[in-house]
Tab-separated table of C-alpha atoms and ligand atoms in Angstrom:
chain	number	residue	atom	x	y	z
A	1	UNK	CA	9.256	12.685	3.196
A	2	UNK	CA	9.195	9.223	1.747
A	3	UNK	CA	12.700	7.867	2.167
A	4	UNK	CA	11.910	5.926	5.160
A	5	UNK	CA	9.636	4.030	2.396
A	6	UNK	CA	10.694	1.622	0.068
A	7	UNK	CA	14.424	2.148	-0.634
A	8	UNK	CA	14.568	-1.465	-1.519
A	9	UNK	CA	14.915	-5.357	-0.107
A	10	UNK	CA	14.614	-4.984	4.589
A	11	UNK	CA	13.703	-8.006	6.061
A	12	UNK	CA	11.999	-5.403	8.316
A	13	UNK	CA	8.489	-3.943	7.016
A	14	UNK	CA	8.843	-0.300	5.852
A	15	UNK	CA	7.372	2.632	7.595
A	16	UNK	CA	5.222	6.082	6.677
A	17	UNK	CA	7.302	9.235	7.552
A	18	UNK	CA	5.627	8.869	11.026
A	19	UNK	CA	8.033	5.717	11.696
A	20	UNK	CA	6.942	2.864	14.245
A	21	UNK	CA	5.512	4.336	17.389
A	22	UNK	CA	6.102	2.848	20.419
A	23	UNK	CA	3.983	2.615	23.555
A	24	UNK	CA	0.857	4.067	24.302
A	25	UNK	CA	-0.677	7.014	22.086
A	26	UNK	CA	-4.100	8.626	21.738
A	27	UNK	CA	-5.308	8.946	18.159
A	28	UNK	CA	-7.994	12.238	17.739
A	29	UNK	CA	-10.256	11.198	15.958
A	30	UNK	CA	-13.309	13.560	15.150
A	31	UNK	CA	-15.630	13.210	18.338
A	32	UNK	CA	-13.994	10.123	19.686
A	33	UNK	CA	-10.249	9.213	20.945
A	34	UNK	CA	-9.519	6.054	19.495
A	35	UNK	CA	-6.400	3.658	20.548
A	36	UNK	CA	-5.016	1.757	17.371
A	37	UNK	CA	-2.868	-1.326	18.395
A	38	UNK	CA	-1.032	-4.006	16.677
A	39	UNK	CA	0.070	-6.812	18.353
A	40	UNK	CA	0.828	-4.576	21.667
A	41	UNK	CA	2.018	-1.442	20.054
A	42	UNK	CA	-0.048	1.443	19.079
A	43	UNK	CA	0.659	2.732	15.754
A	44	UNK	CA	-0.645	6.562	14.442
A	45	UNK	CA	-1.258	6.402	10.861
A	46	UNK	CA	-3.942	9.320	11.284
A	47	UNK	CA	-1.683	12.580	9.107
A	48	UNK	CA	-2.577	15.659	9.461
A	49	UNK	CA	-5.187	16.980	8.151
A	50	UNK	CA	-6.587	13.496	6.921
A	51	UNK	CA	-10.059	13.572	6.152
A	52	UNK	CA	-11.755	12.714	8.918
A	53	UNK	CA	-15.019	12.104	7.747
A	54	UNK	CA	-14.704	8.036	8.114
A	55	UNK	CA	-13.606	8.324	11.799
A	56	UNK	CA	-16.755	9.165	13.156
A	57	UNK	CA	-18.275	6.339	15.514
A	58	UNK	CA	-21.616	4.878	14.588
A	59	UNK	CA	-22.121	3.082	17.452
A	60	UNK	CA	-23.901	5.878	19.354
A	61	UNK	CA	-20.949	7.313	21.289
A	62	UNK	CA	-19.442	9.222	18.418
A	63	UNK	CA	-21.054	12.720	19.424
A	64	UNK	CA	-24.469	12.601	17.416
A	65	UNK	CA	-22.891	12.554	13.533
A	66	UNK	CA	-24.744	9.465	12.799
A	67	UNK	CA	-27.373	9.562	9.963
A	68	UNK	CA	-29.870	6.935	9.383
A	69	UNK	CA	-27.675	5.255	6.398
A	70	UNK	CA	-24.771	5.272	8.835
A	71	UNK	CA	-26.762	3.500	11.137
A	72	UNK	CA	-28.382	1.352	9.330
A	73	UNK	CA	-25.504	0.163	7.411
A	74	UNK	CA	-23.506	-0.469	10.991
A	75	UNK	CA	-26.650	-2.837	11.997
A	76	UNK	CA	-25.985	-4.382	8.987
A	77	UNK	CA	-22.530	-4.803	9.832
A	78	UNK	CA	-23.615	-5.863	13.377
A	79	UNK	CA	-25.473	-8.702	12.294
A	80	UNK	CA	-23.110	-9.933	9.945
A	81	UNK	CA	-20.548	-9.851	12.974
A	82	UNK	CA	-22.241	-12.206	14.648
A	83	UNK	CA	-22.391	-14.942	11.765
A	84	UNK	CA	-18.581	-14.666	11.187
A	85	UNK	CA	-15.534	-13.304	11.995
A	86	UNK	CA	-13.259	-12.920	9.413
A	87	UNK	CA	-9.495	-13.540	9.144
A	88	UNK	CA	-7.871	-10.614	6.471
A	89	UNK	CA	-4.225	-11.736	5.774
A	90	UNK	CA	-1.660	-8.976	5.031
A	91	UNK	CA	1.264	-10.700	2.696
A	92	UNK	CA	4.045	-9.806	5.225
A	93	UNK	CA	7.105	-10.683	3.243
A	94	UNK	CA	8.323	-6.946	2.220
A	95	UNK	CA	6.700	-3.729	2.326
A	96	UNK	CA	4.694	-1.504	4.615
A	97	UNK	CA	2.743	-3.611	6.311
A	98	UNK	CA	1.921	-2.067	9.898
A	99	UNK	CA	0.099	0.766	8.146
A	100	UNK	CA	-2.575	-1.435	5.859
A	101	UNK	CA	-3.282	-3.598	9.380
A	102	UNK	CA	-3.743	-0.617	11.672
A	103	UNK	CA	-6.591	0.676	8.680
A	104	UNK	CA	-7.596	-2.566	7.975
A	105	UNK	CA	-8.653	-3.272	11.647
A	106	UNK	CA	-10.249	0.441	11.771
A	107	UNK	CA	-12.117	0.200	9.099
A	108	UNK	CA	-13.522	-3.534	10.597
A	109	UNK	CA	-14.318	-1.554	13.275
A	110	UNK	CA	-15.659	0.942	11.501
A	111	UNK	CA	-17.801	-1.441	9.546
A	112	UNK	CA	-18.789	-3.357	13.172
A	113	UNK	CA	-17.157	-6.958	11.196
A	114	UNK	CA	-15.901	-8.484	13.683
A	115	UNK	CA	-12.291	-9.914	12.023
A	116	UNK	CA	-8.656	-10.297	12.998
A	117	UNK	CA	-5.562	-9.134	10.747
A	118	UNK	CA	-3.326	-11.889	10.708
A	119	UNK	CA	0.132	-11.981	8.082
A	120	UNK	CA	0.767	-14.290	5.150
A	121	UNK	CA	4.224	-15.452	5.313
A	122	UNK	CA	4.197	-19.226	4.941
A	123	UNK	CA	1.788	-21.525	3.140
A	124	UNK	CA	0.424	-22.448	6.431
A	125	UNK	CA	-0.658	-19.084	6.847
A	126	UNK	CA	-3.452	-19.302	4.133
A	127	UNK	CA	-5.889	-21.613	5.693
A	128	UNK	CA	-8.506	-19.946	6.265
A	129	UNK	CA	-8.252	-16.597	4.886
A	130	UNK	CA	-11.445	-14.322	3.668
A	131	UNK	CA	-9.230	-11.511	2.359
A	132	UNK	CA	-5.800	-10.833	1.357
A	133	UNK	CA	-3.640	-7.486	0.761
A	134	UNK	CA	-0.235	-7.468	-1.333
A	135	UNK	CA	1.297	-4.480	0.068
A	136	UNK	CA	3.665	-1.870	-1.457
A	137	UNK	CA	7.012	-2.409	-1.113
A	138	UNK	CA	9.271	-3.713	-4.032
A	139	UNK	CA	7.665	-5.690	-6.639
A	140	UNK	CA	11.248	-7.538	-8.079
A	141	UNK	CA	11.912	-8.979	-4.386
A	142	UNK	CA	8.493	-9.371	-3.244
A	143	UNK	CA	8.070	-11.401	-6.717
A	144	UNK	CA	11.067	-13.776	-5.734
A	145	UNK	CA	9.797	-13.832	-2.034
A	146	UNK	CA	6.464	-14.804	-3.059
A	147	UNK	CA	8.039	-17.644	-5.743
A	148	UNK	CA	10.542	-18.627	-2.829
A	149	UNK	CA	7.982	-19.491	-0.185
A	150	UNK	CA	5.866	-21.276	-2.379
A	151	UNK	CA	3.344	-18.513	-2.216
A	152	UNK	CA	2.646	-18.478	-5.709
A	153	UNK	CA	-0.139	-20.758	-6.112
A	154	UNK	CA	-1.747	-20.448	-2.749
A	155	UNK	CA	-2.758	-16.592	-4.021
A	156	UNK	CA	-3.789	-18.052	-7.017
A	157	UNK	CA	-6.186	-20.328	-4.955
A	158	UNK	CA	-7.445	-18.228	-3.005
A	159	UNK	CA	-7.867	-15.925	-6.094
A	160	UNK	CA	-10.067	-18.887	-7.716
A	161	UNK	CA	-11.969	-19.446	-4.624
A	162	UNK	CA	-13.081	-15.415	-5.114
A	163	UNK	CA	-11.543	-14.301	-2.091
A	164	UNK	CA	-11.196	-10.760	-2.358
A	165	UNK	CA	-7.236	-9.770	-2.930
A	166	UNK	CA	-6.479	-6.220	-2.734
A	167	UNK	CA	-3.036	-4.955	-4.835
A	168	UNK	CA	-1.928	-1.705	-3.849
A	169	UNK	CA	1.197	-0.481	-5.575
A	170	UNK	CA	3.854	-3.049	-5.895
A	171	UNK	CA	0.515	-4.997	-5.011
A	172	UNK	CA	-0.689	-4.106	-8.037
A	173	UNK	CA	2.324	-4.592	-9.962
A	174	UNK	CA	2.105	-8.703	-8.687
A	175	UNK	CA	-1.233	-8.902	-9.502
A	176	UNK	CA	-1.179	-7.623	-13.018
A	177	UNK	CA	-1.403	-10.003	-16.061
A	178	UNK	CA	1.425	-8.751	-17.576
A	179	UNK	CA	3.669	-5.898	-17.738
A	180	UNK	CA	5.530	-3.011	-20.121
A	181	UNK	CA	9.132	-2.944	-21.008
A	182	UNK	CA	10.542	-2.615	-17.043
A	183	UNK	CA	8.634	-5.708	-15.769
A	184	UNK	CA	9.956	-7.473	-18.808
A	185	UNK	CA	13.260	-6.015	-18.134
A	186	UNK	CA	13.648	-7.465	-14.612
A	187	UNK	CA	11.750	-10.616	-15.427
A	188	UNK	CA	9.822	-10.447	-12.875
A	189	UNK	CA	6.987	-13.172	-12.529
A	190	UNK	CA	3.449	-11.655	-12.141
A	191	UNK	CA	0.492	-13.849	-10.564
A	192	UNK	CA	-1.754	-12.785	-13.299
A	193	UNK	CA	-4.910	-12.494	-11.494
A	194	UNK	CA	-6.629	-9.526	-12.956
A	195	UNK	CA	-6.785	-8.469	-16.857
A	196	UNK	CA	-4.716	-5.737	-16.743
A	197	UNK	CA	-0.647	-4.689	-18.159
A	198	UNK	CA	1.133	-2.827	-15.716
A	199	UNK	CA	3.535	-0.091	-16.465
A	200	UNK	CA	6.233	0.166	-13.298
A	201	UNK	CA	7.186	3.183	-12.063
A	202	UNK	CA	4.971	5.122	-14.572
A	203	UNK	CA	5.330	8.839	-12.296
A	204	UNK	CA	9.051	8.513	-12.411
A	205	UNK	CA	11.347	7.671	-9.978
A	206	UNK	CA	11.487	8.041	-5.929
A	207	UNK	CA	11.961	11.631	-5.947
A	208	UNK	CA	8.601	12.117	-8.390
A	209	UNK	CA	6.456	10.656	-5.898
A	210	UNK	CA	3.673	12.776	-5.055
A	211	UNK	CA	0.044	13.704	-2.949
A	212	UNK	CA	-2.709	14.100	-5.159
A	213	UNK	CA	-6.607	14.173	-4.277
A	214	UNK	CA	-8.196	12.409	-6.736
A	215	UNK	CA	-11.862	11.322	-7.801
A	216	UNK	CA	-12.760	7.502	-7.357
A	217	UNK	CA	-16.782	7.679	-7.845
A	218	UNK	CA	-17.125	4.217	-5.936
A	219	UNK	CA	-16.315	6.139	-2.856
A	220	UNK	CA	-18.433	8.654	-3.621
A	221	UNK	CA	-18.457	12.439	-3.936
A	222	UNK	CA	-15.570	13.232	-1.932
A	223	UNK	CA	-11.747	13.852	-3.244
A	224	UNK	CA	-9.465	10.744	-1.868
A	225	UNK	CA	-5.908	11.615	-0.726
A	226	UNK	CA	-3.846	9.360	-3.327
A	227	UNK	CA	-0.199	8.781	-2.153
A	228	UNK	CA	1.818	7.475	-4.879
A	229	UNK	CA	5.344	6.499	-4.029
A	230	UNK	CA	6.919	5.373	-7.481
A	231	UNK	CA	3.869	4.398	-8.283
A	232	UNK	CA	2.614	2.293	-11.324
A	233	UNK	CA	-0.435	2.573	-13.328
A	234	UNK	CA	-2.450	0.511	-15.829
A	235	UNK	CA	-1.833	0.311	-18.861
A	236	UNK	CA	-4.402	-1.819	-20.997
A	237	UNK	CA	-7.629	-3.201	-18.909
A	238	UNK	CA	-9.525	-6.225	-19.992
A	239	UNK	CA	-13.253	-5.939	-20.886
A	240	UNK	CA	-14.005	-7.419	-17.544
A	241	UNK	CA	-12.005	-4.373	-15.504
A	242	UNK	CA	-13.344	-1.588	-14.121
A	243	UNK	CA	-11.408	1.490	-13.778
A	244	UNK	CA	-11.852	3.188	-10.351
A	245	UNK	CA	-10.123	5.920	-10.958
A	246	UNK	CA	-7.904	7.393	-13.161
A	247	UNK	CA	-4.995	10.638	-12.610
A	248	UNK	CA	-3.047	12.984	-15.041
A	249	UNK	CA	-5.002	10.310	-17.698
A	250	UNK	CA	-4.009	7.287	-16.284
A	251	UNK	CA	-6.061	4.388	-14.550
A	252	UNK	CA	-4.467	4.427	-11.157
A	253	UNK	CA	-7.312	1.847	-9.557
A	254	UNK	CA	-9.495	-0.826	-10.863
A	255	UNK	CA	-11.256	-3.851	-10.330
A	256	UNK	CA	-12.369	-7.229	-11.722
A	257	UNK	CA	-14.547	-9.204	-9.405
A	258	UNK	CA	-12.845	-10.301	-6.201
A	259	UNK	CA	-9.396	-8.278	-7.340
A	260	UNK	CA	-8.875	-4.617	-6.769
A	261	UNK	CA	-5.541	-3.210	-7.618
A	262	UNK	CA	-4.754	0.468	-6.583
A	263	UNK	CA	-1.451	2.055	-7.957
A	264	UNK	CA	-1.837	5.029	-4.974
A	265	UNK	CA	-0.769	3.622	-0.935
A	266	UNK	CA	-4.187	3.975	0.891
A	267	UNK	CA	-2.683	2.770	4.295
A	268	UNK	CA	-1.023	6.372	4.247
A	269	UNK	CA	-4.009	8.298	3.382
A	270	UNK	CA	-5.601	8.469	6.832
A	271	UNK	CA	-9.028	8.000	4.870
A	272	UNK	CA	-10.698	4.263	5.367
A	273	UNK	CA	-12.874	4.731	2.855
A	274	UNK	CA	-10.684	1.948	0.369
A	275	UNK	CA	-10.486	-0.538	2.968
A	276	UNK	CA	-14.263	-0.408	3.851
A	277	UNK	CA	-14.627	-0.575	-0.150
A	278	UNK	CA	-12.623	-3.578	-0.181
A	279	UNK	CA	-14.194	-5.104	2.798
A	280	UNK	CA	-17.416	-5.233	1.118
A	281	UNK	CA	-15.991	-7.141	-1.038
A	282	UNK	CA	-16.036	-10.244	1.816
A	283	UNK	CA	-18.391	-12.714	1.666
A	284	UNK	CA	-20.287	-14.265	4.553
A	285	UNK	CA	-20.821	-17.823	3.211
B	301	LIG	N1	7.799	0.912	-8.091
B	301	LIG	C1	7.696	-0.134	-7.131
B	301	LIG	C2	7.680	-1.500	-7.809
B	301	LIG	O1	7.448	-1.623	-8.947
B	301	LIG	C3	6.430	-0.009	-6.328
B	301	LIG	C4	6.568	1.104	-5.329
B	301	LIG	C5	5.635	1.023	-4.189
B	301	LIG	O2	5.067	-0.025	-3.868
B	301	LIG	N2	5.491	2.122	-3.527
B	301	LIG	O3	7.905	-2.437	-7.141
């Protein structure tokens, strides 16, 4: 189910096993039908059986599910909507990148922030960002891409600035400080912003990739839907890195100040629960 994914260089982003959708489609969500569109198309990244806990409305029309925290945390999010409005950039040079903006602007929604999604591809593209996301995708090419636009240092900015970045898979692999024997292999140059090594490909190859629910306590209580699509994991973690999570003994998510790095693809997992973890992350100064 995940050869539409990843299969190497596209100038093209890469899609789930759902593809790209065109026209107009209704997503069920819970209570409430909700419309997700990107730049005029309407993409479905809701799989069956998802958890649909976070897709519940808090705004009063959702069907009576709210609870007081839920409330009070989307006035919360209300008022900090009207100081700012955020700008998340999506590093759009290879990888799936349709998915992570089609959560990312649900779970702004979600979190009543007002924001817009926007894509990193040249320099010019960074002014102004609050958050960043380094896709999956391939790590080799989207290390070259990154070097070849003269993206290299404008992460690391941002990075210093404590703009929150979010790694996920091949994400993560950029992000790491250094790597095991197949990053050192391919030579590949890592941005170094979090204290971690990275072992690539550490579940095996394509065919290994796997579904797994898995426990990440900063969500809280419930399982998370991990999809890991030759997916890395950490090896050594700094004294300053949290582990989020960990699978089959391995840290598969973790965190040092404004950097999370997730080995797992939570754009596929229907769940928003990462994003809105990540999007706490923003700050409103
Ligand atoms: N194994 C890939 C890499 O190292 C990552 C795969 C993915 O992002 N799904 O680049």
């Amino acid at each position: 189910m995940f050869s539409t994914l990843h299969t190497g260089f596209s100038p093209e982003p890469c899609y789930s096993s759902k593809g790209r959708i065109r026209g107009e489609e209704k997503i069920e969500m819970g209570a409430t039908v909700q419309v997700v569109k990107i730049e005029g198309r309407v993409l479905n990244v809701m799989r069956e059986g998802s958890p649909k806990k976070t897709a519940h409305r808090h705004d009063g029309h959702g069907g009576g599910h709210d609870t007081d925290a839920a409330r009070k945390e989307t006035e919360a999010g209300r008022k900090r909507s009207k100081m700012k409005t955020f700008k998340i950039g999506i590093l759009s040079l290879q990888g799936d990148l349709e998915e992570h903006a089609s959560m990312m602007r649900r779970a702004l929604d979600e979190a009543g922030i007002s924001g817009s999604v926007v894509g990193l591809r040249r320099k010019t593209d960074v002014a102004g960002l609050d958050a960043l996301v380094i896709p999956g995708g391939e790590s080799t090419v989207m290390a070259k891409l990154v070097h070849l636009h003269g993206l290299e240092e404008e992460i690391k900015k941002l990075a210093r600035l404590g703009v929150p970045i979010m790694g996920t898979c091949a994400g993560l692999v950029l992000l790491a400080r250094s790597g095991c024997d197949e990053v050192e292999k391919t030579g590949q140059r890592l941005l170094g912003l979090i204290d971690i090594t990275v072992e690539r490909n550490a579940f095996g190859r394509q065919k290994e990739s796997f579904e797994a629910d898995i426990d990440i306590p900063v969500l809280g209580e419930e399982k998370y839907h991990g999809v890991f699509i030759r997916a890395p994991a950490i090896g050594k973690a700094g004294a300053g890195v949290k582990v989020l999570a960990e699978y089959e003994g391995k840290a598969v998510a973790a965190q040092e100040g404004n950097i999370l790095v997730l080995a797992f693809h939570p754009e596929l997992s229907g769940d928003l629960r990462m994003h809105e973890y990540f999007l706490k992350l923003l700050k409103d100064g």
